[in-house]
mmCIF file of C-alpha atoms and ligand atoms in Angstrom:
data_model
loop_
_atom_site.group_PDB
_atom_site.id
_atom_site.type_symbol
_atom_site.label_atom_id
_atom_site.label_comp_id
_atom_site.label_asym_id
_atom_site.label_seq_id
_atom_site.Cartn_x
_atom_site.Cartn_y
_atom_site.Cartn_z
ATOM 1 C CA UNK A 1 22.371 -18.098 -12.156
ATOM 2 C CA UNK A 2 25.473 -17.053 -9.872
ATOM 3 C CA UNK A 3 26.463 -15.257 -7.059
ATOM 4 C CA UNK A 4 25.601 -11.800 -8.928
ATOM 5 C CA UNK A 5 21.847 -13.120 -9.689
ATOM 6 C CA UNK A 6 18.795 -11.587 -8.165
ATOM 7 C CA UNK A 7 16.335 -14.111 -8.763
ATOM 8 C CA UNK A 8 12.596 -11.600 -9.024
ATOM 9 C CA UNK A 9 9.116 -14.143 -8.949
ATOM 10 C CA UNK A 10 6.263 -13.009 -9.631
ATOM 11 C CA UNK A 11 2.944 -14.988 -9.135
ATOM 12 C CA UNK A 12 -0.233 -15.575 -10.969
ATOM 13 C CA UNK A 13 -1.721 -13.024 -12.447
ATOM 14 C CA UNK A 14 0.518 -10.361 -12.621
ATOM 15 C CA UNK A 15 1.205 -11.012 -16.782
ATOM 16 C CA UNK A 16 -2.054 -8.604 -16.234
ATOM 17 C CA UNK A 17 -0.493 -5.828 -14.682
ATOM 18 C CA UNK A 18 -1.661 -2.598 -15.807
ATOM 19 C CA UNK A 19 -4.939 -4.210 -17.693
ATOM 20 C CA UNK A 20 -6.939 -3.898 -14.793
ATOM 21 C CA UNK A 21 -7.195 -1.764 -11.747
ATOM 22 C CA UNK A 22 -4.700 0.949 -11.775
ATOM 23 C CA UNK A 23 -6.187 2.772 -8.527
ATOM 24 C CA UNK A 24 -4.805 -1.028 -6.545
ATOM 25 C CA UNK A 25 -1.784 -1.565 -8.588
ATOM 26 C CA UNK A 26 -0.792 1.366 -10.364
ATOM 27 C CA UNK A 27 -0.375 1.575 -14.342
ATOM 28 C CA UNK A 28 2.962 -0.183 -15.069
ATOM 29 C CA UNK A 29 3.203 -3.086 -16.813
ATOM 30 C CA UNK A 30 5.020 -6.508 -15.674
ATOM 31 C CA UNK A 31 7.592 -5.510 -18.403
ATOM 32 C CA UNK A 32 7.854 -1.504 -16.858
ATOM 33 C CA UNK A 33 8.603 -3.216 -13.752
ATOM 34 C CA UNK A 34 11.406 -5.974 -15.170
ATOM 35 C CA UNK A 35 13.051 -2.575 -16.122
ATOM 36 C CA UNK A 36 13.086 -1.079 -12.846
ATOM 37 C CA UNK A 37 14.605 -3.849 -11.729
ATOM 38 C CA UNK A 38 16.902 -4.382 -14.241
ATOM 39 C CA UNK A 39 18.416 -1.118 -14.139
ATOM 40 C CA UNK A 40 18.264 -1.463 -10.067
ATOM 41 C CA UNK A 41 20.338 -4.534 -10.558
ATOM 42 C CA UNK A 42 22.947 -3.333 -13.238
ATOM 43 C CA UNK A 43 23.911 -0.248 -10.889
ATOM 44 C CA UNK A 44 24.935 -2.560 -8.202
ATOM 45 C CA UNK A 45 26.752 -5.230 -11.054
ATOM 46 C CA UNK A 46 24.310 -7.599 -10.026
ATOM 47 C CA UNK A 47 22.038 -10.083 -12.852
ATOM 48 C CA UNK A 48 18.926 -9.540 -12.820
ATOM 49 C CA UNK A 49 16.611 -12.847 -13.747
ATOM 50 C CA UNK A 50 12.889 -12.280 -13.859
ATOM 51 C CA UNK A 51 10.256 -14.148 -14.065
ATOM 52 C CA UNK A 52 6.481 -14.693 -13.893
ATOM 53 C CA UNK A 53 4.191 -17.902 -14.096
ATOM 54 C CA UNK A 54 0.636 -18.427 -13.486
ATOM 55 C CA UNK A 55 1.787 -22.083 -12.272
ATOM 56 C CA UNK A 56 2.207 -23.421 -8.497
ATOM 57 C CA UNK A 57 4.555 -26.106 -9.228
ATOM 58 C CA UNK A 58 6.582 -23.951 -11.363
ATOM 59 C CA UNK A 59 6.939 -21.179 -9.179
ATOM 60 C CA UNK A 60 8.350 -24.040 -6.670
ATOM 61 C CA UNK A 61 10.305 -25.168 -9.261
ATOM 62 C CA UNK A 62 11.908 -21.779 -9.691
ATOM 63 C CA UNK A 63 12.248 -21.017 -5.800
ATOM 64 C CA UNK A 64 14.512 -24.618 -5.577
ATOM 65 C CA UNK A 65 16.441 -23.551 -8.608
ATOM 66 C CA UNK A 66 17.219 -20.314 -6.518
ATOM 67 C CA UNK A 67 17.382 -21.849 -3.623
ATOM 68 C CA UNK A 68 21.253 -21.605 -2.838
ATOM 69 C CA UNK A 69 24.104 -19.615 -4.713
ATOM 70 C CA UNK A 70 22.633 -16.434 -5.876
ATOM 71 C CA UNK A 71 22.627 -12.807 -4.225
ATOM 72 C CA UNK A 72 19.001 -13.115 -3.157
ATOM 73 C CA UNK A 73 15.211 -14.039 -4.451
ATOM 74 C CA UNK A 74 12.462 -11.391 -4.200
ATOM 75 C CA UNK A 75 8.975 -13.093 -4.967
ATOM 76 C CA UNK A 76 5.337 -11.482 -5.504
ATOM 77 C CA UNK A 77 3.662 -14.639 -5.048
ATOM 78 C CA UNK A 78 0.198 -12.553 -5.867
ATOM 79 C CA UNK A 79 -2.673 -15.061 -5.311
ATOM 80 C CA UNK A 80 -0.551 -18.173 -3.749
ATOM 81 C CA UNK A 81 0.593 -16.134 -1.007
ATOM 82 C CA UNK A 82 -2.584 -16.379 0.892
ATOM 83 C CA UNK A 83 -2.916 -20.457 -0.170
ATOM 84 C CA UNK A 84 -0.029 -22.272 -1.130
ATOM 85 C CA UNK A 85 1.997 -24.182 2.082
ATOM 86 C CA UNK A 86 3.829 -25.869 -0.800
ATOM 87 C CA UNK A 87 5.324 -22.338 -1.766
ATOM 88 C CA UNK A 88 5.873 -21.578 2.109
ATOM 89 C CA UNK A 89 7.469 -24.882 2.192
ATOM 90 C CA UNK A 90 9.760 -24.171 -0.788
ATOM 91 C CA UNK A 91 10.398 -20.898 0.481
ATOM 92 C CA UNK A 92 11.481 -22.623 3.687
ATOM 93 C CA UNK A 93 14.756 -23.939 2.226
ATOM 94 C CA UNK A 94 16.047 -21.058 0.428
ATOM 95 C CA UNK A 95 19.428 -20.319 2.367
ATOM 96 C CA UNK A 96 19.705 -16.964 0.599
ATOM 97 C CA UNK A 97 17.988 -13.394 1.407
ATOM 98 C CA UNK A 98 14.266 -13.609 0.680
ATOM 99 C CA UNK A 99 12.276 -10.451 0.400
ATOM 100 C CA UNK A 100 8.184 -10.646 0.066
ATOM 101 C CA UNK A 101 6.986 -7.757 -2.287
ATOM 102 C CA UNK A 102 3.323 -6.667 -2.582
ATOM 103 C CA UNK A 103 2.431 -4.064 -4.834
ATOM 104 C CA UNK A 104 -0.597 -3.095 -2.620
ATOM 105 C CA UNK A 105 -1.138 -2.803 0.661
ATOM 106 C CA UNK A 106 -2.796 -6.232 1.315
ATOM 107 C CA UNK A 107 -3.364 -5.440 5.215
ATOM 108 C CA UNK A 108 -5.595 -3.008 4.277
ATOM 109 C CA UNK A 109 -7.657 -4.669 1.585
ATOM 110 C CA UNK A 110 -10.059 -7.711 1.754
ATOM 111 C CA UNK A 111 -9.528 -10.320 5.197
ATOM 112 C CA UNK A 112 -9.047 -12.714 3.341
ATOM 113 C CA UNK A 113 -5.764 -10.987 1.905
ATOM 114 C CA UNK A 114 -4.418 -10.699 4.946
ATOM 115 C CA UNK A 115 -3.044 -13.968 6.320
ATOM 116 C CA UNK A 116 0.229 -14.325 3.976
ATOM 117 C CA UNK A 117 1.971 -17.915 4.185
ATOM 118 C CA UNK A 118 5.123 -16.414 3.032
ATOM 119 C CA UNK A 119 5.764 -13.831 5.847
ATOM 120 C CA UNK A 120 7.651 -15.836 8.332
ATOM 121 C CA UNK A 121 9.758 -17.727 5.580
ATOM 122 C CA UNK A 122 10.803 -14.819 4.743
ATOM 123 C CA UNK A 123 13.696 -12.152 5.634
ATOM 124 C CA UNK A 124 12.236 -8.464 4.938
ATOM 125 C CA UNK A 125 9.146 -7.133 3.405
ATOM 126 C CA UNK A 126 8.057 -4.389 1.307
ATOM 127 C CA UNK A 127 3.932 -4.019 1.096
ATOM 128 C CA UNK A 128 2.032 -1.654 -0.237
ATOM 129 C CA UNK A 129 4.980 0.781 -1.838
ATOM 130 C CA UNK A 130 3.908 0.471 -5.261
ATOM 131 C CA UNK A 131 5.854 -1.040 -7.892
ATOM 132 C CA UNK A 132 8.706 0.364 -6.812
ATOM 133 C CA UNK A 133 8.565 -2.049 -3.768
ATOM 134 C CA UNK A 134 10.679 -4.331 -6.394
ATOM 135 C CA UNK A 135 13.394 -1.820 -6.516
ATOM 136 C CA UNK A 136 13.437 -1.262 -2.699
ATOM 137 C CA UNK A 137 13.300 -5.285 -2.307
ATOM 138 C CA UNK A 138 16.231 -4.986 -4.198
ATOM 139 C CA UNK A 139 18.409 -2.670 -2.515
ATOM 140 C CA UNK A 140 17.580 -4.434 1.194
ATOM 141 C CA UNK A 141 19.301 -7.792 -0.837
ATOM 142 C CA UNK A 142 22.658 -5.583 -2.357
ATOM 143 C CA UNK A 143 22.628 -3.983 1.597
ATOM 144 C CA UNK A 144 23.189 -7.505 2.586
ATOM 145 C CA UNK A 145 25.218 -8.970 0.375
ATOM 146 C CA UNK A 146 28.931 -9.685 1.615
ATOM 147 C CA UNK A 147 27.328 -9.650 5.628
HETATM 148 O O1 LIG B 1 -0.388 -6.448 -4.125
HETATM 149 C C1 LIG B 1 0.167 -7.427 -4.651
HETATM 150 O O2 LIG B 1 1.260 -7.359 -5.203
HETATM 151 C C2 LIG B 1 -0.559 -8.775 -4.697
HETATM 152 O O3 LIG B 1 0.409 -9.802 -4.504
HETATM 153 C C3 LIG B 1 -1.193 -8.880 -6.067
HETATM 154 C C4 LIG B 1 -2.075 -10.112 -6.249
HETATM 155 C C5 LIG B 1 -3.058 -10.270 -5.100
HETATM 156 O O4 LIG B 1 -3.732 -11.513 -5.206
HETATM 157 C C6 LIG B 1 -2.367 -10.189 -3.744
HETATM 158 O O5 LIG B 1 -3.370 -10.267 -2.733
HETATM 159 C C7 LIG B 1 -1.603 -8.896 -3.596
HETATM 160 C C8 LIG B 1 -2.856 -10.033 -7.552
HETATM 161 C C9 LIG B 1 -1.987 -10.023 -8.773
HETATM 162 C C10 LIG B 1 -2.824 -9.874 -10.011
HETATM 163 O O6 LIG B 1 -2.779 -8.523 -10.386
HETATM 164 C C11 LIG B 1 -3.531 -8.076 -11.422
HETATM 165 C C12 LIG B 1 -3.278 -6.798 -11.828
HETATM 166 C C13 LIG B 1 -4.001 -6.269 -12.870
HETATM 167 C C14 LIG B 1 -4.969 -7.021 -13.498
HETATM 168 C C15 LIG B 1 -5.224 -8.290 -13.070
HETATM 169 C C16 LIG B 1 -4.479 -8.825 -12.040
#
């Protein structure tokens, strides 16, 4: 990873995407939306690197690899976002742009959905736009690139 990277995470459970209820998160697949962001990526000459684990640690792991160097990290932490201080913590000491993605709106879903531990360790936020939140997520880091 480089300056030109755009490091994409993507929490547990979204290897499912497009399995199981479409009317919360659409029918795309976790591989329909690396494209999206792939192509978002390669029209701005940026590197896309995507990736998805159902693992705490090595989400963590991923975030510190990211942590300094690269254009930006977008992360869908799906289930850890309303758990995991270690990922807030991790999140913490990223010195580039962060952007928080949810697919679905999760303000409007179940209360327990709606405390996220990533929000204020993070630097912009796209809920509840779909999958194309990714490619939106992605523009906000190429509009601040060079600031
Ligand atoms: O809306 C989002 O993007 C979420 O991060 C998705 C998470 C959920 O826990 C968050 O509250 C909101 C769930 C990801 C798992 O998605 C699945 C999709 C289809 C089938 C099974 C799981």
């Amino acid at each position: 990873m480089d300056s030109t990277t755009v490091l994409v995470l993507n929490g547990p459970n979204l290897n499912l995407l497009g399995e199981r209820e479409p009317e919360i998160y659409g029918s795309a697949t976790l591989a329909d939306v690396e494209n999206l962001c792939r192509v978002a990526c390669n029209a701005e000459g940026l590197t896309l690197e995507f990736r998805q684990s159902n693992h705490e640690g090595v989400l963590i792991d991923w975030v510190q690899e990211g942590r300094r160097g690269i254009a930006g990290m977008v992360v869908n932490a799906a289930g850890y976002t309303h758990t995991s201080v270690a990922l807030r913590d991790a999140m913490s000491a990223v010195s580039v742009p962060r952007v928080e993605v949810h697919i679905s709106d999760i303000s409007a879903r179940e209360e327990f959905r709606h405390h996220s531990y990533l929000t204020d360790v993070t630097d912009h936020h796209v809920i509840g736009r779909g999958v194309a939140g990714y490619v939106e997520a992605i523009q906000w880091v190429v509009s601040r690139r060079h600031r």
